[in-house]
mmCIF file of C-alpha atoms in Angstrom:
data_model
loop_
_atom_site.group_PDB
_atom_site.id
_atom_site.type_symbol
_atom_site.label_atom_id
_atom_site.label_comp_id
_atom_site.label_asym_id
_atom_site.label_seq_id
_atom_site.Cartn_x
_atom_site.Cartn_y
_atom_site.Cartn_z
ATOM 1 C CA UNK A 1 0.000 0.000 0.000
ATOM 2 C CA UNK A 2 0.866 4.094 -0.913
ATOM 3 C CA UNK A 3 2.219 5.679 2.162
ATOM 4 C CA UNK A 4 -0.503 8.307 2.956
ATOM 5 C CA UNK A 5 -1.823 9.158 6.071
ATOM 6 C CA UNK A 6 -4.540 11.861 6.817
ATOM 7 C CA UNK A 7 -5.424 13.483 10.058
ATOM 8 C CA UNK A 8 -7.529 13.624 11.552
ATOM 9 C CA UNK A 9 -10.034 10.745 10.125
ATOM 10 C CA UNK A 10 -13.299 12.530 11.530
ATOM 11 C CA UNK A 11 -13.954 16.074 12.292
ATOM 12 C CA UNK A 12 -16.964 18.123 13.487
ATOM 13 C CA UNK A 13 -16.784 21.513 13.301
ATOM 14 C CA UNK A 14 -19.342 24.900 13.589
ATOM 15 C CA UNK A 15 -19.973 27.308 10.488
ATOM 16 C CA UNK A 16 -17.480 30.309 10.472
ATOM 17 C CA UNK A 17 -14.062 28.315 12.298
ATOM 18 C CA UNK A 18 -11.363 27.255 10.400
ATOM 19 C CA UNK A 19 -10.189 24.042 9.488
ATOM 20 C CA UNK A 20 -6.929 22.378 8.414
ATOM 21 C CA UNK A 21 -6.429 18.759 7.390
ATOM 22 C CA UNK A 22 -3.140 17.345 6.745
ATOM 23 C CA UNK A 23 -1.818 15.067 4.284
ATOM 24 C CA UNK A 24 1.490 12.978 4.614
ATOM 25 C CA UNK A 25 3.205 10.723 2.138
ATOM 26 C CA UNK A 26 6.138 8.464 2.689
ATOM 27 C CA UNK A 27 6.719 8.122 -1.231
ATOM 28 C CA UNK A 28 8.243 11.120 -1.875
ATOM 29 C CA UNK A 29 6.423 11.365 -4.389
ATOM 30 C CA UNK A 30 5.684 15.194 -6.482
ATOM 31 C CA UNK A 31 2.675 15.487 -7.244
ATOM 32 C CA UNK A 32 -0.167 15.290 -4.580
ATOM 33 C CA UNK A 33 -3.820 16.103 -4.553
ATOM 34 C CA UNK A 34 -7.230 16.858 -2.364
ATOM 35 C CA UNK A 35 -10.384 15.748 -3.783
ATOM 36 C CA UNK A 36 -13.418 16.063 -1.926
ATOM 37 C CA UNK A 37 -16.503 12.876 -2.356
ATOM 38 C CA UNK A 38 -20.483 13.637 -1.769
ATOM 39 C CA UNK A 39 -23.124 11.793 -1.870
ATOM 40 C CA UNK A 40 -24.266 10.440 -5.173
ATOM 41 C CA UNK A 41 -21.112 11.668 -6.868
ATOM 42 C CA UNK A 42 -17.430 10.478 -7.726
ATOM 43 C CA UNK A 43 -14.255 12.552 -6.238
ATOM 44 C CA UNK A 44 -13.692 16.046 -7.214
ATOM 45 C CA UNK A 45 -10.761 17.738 -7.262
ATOM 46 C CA UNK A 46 -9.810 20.667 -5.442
ATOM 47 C CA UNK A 47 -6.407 21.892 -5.214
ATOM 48 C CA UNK A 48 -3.335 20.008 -6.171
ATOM 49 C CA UNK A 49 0.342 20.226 -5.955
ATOM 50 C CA UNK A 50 3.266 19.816 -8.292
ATOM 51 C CA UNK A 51 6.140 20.381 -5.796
ATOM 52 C CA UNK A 52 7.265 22.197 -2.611
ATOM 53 C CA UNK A 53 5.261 25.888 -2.840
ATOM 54 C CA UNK A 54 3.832 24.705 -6.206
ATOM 55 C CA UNK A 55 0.382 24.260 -6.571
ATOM 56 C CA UNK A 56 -2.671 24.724 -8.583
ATOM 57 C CA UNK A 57 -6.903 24.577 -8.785
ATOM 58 C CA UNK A 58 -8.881 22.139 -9.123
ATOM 59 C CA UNK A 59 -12.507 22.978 -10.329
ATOM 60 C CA UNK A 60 -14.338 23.002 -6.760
ATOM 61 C CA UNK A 61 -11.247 24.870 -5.262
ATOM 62 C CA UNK A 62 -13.885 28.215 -3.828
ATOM 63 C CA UNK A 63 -13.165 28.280 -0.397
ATOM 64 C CA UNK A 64 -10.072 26.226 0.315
ATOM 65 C CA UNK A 65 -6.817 26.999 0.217
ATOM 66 C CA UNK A 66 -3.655 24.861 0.630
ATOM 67 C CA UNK A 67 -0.057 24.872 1.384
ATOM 68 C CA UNK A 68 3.276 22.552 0.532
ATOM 69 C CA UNK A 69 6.040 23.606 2.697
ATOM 70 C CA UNK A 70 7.881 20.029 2.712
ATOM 71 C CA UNK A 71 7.606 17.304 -0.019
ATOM 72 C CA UNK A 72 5.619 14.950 2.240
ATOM 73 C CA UNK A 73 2.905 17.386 3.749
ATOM 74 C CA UNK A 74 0.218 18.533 1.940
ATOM 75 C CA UNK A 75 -2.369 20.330 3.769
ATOM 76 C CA UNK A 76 -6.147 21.639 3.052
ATOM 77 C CA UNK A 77 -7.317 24.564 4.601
ATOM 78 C CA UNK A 78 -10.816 25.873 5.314
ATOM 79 C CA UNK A 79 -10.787 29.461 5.855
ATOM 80 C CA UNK A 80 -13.909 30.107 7.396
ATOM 81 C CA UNK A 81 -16.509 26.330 6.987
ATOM 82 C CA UNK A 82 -19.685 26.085 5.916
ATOM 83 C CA UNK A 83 -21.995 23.421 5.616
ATOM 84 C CA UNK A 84 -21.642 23.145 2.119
ATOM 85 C CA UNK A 85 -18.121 22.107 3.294
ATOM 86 C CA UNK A 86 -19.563 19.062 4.614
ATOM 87 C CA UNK A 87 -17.994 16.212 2.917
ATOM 88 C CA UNK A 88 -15.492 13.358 2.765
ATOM 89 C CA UNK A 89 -11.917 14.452 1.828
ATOM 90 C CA UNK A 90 -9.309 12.552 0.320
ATOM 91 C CA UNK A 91 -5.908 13.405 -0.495
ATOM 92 C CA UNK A 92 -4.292 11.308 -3.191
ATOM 93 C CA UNK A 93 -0.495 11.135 -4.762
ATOM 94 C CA UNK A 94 0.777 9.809 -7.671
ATOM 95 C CA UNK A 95 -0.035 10.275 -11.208
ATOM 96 C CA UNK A 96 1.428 12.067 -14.331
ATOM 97 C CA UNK A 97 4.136 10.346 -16.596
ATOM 98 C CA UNK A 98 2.030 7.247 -16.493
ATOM 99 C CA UNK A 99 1.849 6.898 -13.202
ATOM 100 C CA UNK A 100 -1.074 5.837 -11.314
ATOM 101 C CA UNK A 101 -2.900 8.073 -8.133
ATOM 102 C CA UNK A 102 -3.354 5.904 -5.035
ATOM 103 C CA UNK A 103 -5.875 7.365 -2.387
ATOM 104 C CA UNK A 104 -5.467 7.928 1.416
ATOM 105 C CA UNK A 105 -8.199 6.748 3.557
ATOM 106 C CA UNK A 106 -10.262 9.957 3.554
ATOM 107 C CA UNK A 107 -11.288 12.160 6.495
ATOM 108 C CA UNK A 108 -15.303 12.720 7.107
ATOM 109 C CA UNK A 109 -16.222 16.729 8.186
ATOM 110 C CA UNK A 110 -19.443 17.821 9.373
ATOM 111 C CA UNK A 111 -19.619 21.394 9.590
ATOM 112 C CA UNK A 112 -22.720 22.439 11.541
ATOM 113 C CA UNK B 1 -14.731 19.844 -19.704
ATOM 114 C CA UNK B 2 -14.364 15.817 -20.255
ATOM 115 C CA UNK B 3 -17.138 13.825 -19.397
ATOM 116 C CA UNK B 4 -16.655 10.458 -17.955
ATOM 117 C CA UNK B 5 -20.323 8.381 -17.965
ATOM 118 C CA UNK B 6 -20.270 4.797 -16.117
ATOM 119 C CA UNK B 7 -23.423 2.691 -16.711
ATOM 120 C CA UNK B 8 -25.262 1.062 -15.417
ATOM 121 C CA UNK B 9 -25.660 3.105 -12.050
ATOM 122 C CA UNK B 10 -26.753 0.476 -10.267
ATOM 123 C CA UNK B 11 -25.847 -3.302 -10.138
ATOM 124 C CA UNK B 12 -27.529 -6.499 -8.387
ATOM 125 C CA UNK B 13 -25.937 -9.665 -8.561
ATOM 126 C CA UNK B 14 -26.392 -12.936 -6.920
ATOM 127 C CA UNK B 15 -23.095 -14.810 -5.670
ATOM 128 C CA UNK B 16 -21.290 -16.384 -8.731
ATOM 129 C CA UNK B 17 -22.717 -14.418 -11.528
ATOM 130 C CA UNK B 18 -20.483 -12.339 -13.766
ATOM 131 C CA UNK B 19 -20.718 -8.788 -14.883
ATOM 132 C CA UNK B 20 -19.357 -6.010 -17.220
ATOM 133 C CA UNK B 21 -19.223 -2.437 -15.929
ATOM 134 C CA UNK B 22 -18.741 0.344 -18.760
ATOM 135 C CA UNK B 23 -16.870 3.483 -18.101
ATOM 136 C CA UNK B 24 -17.295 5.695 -21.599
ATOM 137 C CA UNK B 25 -15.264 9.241 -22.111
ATOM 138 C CA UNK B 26 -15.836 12.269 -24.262
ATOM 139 C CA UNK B 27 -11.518 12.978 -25.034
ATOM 140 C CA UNK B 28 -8.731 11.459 -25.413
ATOM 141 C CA UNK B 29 -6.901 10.485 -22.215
ATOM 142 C CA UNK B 30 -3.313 9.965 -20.750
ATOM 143 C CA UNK B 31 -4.219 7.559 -17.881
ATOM 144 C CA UNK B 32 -7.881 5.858 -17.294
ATOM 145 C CA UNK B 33 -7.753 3.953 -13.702
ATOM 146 C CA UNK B 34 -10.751 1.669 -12.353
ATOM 147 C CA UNK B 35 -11.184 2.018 -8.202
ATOM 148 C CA UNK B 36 -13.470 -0.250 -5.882
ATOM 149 C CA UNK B 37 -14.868 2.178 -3.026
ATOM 150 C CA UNK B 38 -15.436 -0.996 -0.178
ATOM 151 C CA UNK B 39 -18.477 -0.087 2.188
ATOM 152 C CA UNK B 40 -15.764 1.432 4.816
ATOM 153 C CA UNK B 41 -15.081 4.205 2.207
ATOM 154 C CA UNK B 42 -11.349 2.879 1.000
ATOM 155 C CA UNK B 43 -10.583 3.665 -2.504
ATOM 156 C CA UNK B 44 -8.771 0.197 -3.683
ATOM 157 C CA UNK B 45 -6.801 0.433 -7.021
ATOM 158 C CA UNK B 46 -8.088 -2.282 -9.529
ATOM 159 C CA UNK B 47 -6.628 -1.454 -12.592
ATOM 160 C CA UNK B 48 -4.151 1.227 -14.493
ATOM 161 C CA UNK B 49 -5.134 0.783 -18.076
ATOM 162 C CA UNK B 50 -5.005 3.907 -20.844
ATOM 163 C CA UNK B 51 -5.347 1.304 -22.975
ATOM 164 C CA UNK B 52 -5.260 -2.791 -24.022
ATOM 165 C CA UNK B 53 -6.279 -5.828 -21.421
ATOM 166 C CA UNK B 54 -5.415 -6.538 -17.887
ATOM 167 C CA UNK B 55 -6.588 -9.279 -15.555
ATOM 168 C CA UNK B 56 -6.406 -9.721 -12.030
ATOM 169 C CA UNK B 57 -7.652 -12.433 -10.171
ATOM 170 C CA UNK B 58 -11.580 -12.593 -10.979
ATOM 171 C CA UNK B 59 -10.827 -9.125 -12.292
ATOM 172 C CA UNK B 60 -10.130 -7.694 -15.828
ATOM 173 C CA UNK B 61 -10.072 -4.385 -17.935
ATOM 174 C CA UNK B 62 -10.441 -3.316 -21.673
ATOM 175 C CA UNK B 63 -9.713 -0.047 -22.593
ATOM 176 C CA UNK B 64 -10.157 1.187 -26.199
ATOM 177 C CA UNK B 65 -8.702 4.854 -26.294
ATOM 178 C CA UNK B 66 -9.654 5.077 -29.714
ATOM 179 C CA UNK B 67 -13.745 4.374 -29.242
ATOM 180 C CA UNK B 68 -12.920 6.120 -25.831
ATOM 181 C CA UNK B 69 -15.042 3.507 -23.242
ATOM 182 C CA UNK B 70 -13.525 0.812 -21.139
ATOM 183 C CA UNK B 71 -14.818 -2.346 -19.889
ATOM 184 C CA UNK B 72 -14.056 -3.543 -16.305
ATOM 185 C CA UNK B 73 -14.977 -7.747 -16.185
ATOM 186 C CA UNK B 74 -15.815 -9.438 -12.724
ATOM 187 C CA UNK B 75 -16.182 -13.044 -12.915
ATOM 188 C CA UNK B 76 -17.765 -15.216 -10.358
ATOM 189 C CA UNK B 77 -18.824 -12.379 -7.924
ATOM 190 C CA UNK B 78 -18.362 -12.698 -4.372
ATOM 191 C CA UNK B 79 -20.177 -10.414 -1.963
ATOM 192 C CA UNK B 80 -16.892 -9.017 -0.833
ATOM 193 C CA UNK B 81 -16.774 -7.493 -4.446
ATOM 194 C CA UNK B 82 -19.949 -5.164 -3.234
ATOM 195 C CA UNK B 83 -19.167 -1.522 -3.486
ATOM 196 C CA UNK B 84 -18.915 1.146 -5.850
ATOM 197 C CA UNK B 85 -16.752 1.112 -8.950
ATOM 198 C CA UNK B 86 -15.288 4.239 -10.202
ATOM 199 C CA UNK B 87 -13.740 4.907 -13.198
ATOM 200 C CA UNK B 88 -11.578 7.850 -13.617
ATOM 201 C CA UNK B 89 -9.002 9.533 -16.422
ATOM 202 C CA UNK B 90 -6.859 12.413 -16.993
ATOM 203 C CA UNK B 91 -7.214 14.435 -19.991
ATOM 204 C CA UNK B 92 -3.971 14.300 -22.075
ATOM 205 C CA UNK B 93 -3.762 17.967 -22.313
ATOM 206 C CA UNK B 94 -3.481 18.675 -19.431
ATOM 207 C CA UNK B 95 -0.980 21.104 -16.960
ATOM 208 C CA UNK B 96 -1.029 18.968 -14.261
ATOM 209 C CA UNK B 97 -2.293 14.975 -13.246
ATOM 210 C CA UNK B 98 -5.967 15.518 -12.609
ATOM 211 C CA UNK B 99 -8.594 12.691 -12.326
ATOM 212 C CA UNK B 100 -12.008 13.406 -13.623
ATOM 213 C CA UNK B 101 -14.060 10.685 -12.402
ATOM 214 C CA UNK B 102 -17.365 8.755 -13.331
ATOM 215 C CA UNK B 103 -20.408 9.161 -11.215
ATOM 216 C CA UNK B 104 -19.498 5.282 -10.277
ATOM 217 C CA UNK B 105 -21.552 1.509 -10.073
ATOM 218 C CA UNK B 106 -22.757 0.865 -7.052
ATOM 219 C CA UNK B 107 -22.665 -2.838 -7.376
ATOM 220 C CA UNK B 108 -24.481 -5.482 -4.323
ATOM 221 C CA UNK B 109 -23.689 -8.742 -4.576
ATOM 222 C CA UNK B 110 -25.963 -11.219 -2.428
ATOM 223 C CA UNK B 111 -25.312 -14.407 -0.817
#
């Protein structure tokens, strides 16, 4: 199995506070993603990252922001959750030059 | 954007019946990869296929990158296959390694 972790697994959290949830790879690998998964509907990307301070949108990125500091910590901010936030992330690494995206085990948010 | 259209939706088997899942696209793609979603919400890599045949087990995958669908194949169905199946691909122009994916199968296989 990928080396990614995510913390924490669960959250609950009120509308208006901020979140953060962290990524960590042991793969060293470059490229590393968040996609967020609702009901009804595959993943959807929201922010990915191409190296250390390198990153880019994804097309549901309104309202997060992220940050690479170090090649094995990717994390996902919420500036200010609402409960449209509400939602299971997943961060992901892997892909590009035909190389496949493995999946961390997801962390579940409820924003109230 | 690409579109990425699995059918059918949903999927009810009984125990040793086989199955074909179809995953079609609307562009050309670098990388197509088929997931299984178990009911505990882990995303399980099945198969890496832009295109040709791989099997796995009870498991395999056709991708035709020129018709632009792919086929994932499970074979005397256990209900430890239940779950969703997503397939997902990354357009080949693009900046960066992003996977659109399907809207899934939700498949339920019964003892």
């Amino acid at each position: 199995d990928a080396g990614i972790t995510q913390s924490p697994r669960h959250k609950v959290t009120e509308t208006g506070t901020p979140v953060t949830l962290r990524c960590h790879q042991t793969e060293n690998h470059r490229y590393m993603y968040w996609y967020r998964q609702d009901p009804g509907h595959g993943l959807r990307l929201i922010h990915y990252s191409y190296g250390v301070k390198d990153t880019d949108k994804g097309e549901v990125s309104d309202g997060y922001s992220v940050s690479r500091s170090k090649t094995e910590d990717f994390l996902l901010t919420l500036e200010s959750a609402t409960s449209s936030q509400t939602s299971v992330y997943f961060c992901a690494i892997g892909g590009r030059g035909g190389n496949e995206q493995f999946f961390g085990p997801g962390t579940r948010l409820t924003v109230l | 954007g690409i579109q990425v259209e699995q059918s059918p939706p949903d999927l009810i088997l009984q125990e040793g019946a086989n199955s074909t899942l179809r995953c079609n696209f609307s562009d050309s793609v670098n990388n197509l990869q088929w997931f299984h979603q178990n009911p505990w919400g882990q995303l399980i890599n099945l198969f890496y296929i832009p295109s040709g045949t791989k099997q796995n087990g009870r498991l395999s995958a056709t991708t035709v990158a020129t018709e632009r669908y792919s086929l994932l194949y499970i074979s005397s169905s256990q209900t430890t296959d239940s779950g969703v199946y997503f397939c997902a691909v990354e357009l080949k122009e693009t900046s960066g390694s992003r996977l659109t994916f399907g809207e899934g199968t939700q498949l339920t296989v019964n003892p």
